Tab-separated table of C-alpha atoms in Angstrom:
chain	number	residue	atom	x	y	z
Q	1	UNK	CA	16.978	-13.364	-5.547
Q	2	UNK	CA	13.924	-11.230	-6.542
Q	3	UNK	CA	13.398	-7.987	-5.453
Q	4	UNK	CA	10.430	-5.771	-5.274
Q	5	UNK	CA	9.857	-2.198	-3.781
Q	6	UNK	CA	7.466	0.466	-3.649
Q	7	UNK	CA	6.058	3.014	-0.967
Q	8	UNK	CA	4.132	2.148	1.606
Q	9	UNK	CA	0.510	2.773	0.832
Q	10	UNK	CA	-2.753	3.244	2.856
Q	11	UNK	CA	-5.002	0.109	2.948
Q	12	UNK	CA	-3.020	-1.042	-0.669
Q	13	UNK	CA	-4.885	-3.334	-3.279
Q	14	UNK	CA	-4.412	-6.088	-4.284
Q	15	UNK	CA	-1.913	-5.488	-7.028
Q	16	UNK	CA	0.707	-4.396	-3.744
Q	17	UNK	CA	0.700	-7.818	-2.455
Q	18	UNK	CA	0.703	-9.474	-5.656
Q	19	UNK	CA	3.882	-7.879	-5.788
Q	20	UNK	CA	5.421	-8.696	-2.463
Q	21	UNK	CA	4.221	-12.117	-2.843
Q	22	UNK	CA	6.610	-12.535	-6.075
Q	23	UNK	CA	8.937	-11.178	-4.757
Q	24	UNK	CA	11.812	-12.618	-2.063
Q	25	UNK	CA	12.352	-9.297	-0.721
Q	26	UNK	CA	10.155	-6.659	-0.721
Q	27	UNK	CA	11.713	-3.414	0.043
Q	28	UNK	CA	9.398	-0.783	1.803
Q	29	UNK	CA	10.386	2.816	0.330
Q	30	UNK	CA	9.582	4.479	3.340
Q	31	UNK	CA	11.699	7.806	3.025
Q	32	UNK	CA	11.218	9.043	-0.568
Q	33	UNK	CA	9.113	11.921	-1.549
Q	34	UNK	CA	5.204	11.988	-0.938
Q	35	UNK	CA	3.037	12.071	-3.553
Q	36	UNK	CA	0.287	14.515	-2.823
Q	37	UNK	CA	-1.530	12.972	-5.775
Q	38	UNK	CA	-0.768	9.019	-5.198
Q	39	UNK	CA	-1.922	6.303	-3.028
Q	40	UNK	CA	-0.090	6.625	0.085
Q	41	UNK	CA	-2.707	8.410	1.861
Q	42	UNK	CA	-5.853	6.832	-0.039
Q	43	UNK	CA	-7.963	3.842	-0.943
Q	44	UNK	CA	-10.948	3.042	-2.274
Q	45	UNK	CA	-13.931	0.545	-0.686
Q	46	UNK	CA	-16.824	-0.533	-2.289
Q	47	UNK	CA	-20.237	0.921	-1.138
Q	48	UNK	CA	-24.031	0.703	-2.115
Q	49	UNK	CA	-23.576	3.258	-5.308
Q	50	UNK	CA	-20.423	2.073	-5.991
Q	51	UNK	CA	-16.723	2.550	-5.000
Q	52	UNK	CA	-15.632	5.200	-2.820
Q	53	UNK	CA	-12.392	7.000	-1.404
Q	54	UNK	CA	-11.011	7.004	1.946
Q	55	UNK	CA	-8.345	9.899	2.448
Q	56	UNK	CA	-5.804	10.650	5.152
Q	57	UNK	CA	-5.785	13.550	5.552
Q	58	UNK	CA	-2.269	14.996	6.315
Q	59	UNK	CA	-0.175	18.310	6.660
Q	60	UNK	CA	1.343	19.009	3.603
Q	61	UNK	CA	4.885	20.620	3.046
Q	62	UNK	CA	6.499	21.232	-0.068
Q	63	UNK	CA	8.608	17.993	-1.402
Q	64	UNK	CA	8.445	16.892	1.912
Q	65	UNK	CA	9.623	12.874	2.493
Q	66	UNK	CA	7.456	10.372	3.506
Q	67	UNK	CA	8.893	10.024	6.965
Q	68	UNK	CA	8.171	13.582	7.385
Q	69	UNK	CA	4.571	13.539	6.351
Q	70	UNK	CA	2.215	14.179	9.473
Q	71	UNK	CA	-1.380	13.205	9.732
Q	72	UNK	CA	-4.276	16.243	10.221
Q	73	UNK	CA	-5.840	15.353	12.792
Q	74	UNK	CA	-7.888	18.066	13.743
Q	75	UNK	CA	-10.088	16.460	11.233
Q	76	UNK	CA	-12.316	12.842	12.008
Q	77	UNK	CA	-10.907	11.149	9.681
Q	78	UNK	CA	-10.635	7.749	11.762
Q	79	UNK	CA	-14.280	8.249	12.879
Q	80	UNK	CA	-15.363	8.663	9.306
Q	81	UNK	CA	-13.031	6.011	8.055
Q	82	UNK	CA	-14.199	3.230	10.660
Q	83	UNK	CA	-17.807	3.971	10.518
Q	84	UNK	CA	-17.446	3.276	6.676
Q	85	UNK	CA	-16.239	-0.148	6.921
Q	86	UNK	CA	-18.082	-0.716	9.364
Q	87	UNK	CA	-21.752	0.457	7.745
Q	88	UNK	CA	-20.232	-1.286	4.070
Q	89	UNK	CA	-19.112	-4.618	5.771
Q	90	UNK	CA	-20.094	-5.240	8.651
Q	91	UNK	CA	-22.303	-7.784	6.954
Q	92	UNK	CA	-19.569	-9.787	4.733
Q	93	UNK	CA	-18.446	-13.214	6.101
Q	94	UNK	CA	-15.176	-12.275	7.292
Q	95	UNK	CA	-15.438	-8.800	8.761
Q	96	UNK	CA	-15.952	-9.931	12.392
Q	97	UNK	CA	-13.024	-11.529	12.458
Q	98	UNK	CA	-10.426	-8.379	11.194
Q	99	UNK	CA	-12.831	-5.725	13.162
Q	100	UNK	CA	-10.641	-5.952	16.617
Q	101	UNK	CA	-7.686	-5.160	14.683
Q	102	UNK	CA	-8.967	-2.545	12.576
Q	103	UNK	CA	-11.272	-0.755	15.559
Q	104	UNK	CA	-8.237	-0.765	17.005
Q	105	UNK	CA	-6.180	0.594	14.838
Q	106	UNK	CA	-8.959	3.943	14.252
Q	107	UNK	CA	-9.385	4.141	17.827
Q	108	UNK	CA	-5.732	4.849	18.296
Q	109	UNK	CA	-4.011	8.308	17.828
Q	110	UNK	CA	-1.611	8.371	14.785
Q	111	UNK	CA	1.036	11.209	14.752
Q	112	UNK	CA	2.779	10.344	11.049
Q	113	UNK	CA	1.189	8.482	7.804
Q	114	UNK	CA	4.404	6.057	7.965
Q	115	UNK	CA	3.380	4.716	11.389
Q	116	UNK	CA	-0.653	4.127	10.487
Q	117	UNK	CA	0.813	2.381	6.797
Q	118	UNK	CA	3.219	0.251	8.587
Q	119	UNK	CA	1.111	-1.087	10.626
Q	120	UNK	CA	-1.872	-2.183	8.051
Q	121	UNK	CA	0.893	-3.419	5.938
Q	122	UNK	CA	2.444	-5.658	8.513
Q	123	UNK	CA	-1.162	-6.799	9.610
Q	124	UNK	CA	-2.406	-7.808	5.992
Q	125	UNK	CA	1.149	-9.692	5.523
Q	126	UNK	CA	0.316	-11.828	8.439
Q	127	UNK	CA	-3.135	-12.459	7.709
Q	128	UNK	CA	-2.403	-13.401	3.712
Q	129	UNK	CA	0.560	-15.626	4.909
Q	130	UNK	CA	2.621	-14.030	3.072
Q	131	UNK	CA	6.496	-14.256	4.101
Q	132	UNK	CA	8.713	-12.629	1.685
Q	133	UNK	CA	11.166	-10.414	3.720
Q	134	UNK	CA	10.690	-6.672	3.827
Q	135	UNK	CA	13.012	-4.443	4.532
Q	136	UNK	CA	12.388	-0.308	4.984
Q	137	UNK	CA	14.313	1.468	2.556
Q	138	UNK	CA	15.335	4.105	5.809
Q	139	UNK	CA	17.754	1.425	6.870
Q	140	UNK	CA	19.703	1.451	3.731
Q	141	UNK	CA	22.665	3.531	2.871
Q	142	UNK	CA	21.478	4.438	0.144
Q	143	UNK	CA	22.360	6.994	-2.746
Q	144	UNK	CA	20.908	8.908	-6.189
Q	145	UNK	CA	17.513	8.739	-7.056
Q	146	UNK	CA	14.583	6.823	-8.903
Q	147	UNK	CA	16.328	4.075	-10.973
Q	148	UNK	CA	19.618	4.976	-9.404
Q	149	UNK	CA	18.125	4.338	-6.116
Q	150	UNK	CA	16.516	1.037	-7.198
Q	151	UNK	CA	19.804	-0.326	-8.432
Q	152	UNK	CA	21.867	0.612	-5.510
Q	153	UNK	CA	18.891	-1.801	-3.533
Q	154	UNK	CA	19.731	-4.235	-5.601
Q	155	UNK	CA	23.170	-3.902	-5.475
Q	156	UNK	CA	23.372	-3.627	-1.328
Q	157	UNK	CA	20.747	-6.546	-0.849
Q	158	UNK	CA	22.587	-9.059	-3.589
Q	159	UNK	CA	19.397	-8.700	-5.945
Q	160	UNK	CA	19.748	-10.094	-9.374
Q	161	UNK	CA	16.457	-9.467	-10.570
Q	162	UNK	CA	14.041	-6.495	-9.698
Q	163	UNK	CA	10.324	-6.657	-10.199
Q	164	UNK	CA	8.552	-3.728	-11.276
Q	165	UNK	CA	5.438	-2.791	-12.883
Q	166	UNK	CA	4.647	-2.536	-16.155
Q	167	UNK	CA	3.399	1.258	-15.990
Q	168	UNK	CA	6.633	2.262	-13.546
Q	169	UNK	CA	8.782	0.470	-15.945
Q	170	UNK	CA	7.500	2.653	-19.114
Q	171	UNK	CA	7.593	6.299	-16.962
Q	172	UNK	CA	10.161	5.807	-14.463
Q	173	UNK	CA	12.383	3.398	-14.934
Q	174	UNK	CA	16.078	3.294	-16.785
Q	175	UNK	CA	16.474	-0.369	-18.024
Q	176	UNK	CA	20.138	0.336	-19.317
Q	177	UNK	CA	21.051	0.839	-15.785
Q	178	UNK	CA	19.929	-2.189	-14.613
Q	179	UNK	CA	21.403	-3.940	-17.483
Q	180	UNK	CA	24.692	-2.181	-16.763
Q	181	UNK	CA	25.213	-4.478	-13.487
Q	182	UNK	CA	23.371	-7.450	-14.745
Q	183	UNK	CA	20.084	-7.033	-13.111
Q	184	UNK	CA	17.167	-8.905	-15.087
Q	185	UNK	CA	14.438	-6.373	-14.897
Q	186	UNK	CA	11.022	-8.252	-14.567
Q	187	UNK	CA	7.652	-7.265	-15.271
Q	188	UNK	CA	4.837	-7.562	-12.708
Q	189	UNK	CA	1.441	-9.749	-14.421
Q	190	UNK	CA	-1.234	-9.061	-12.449
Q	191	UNK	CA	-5.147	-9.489	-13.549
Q	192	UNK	CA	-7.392	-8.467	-10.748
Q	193	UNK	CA	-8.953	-11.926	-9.877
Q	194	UNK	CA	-12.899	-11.910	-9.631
Q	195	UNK	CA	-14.197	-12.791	-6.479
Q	196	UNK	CA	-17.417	-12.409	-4.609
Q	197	UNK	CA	-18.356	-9.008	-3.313
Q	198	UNK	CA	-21.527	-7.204	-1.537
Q	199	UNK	CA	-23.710	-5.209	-3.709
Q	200	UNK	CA	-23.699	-7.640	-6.883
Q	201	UNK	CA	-26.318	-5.913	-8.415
Q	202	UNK	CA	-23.286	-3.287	-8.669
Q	203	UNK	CA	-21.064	-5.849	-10.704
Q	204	UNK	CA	-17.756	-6.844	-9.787
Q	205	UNK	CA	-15.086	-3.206	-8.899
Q	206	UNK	CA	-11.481	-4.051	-9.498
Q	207	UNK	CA	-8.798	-2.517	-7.781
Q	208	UNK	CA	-10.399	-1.849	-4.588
Q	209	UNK	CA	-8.432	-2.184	-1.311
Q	210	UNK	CA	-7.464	-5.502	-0.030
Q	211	UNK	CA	-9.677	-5.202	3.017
Q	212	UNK	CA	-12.514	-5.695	0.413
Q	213	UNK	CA	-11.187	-8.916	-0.344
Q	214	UNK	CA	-10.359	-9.627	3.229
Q	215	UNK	CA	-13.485	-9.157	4.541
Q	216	UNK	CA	-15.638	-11.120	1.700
Q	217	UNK	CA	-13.382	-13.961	0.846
């Protein structure tokens, strides 16, 4: 059995579901540290002068979990956030058909980034077709951290591979460790797959958020 994990991430790319799709279980690390500087919080779209970022903003506490991790919301972000898909795609082929969820989803109240995340992520999974199992890291007993962690995953779900990518495997990851208990550590190839877009004159932008490809394609 392959598995995969990583955080869970604002409106993720594609690259995120590459991985979940090659995966048999994808485990959702829902209770490690936030990243003030990563993705869990942020995207980017494409617009008319090219591609932009859409941030959460949230209440930030010093190595504070992700479970933790509460949304500002004395600021308009979901206004902001929904009139900019809206304005960008409201004219792509498939946007009419994901806005119910999505206006939804910005005209509802979010207390905590996990909450907003998890329910994108379970969305988008539906949507692709996409039917690996995931499973949220919080309902784990788990122990240690970064490749300690990932092992003892591996270990508790009866993984004998674990896919990673290739950047994570060169800065964060301890291959001896996975060797010690005969896990066959694989490496992720992804090449962002052209596809059509709005504002060609632009050229094609890789590694936007899925919902670009979702709403065009």
């Amino acid at each position: 059995m392959i598995l995969a994990a990583h955080q869970l991430h604002y409106l993720p790319w594609l690259r995120y579901f590459h991985k979940i799709a090659s995966s048999d279980t994808f485990v959702v690390l829902d209770h490690i540290q936030f990243n003030k500087n990563g993705w869990q919080n942020r995207n980017k779209i494409k617009m008319p002068n090219g591609a932009f970022t859409l941030t959460v903003p949230v209440v930030q506490k010093f190595q504070q979990v992700l479970s933790e991790v509460q949304i500002d919301s004395r600021q308009p972000w979901r206004r902001k956030h929904w009139g900019a898909l809206q304005s960008n795609y409201q004219k792509s082929p498939y946007f009419k058909e994901h806005e119910p969820f999505f206006r939804q989803v910005y005209e509802s109240s979010w207390e905590r980034l996990n909450e907003l995340n998890d329910e994108i992520l379970f969305y988008l999974l539906k949507v692709l077709g996409i039917k690996t199992r995931v499973i949220r890291s919080s309902e784990l007993a788990l122990k240690g951290e970064g490749t300690e962690r990932l092992v003892g995953i591996c270990k508790e779900l009866g993984a004998r591979a674990y896919l990673t990518g290739s950047y994570a495997a060169q800065v964060y990851l301890d291959p001896i460790l996975f060797e010690r208990e005969g896990i066959k550590l694989l490496f992720q190839e992804f090449d962002c797959p052209h596809y059509p877009q709005l504002y060609p004159e632009l050229g094609f932008i890789p590694e936007l958020s899925i919902v670009d490809l979702l709403f065009n394609c």
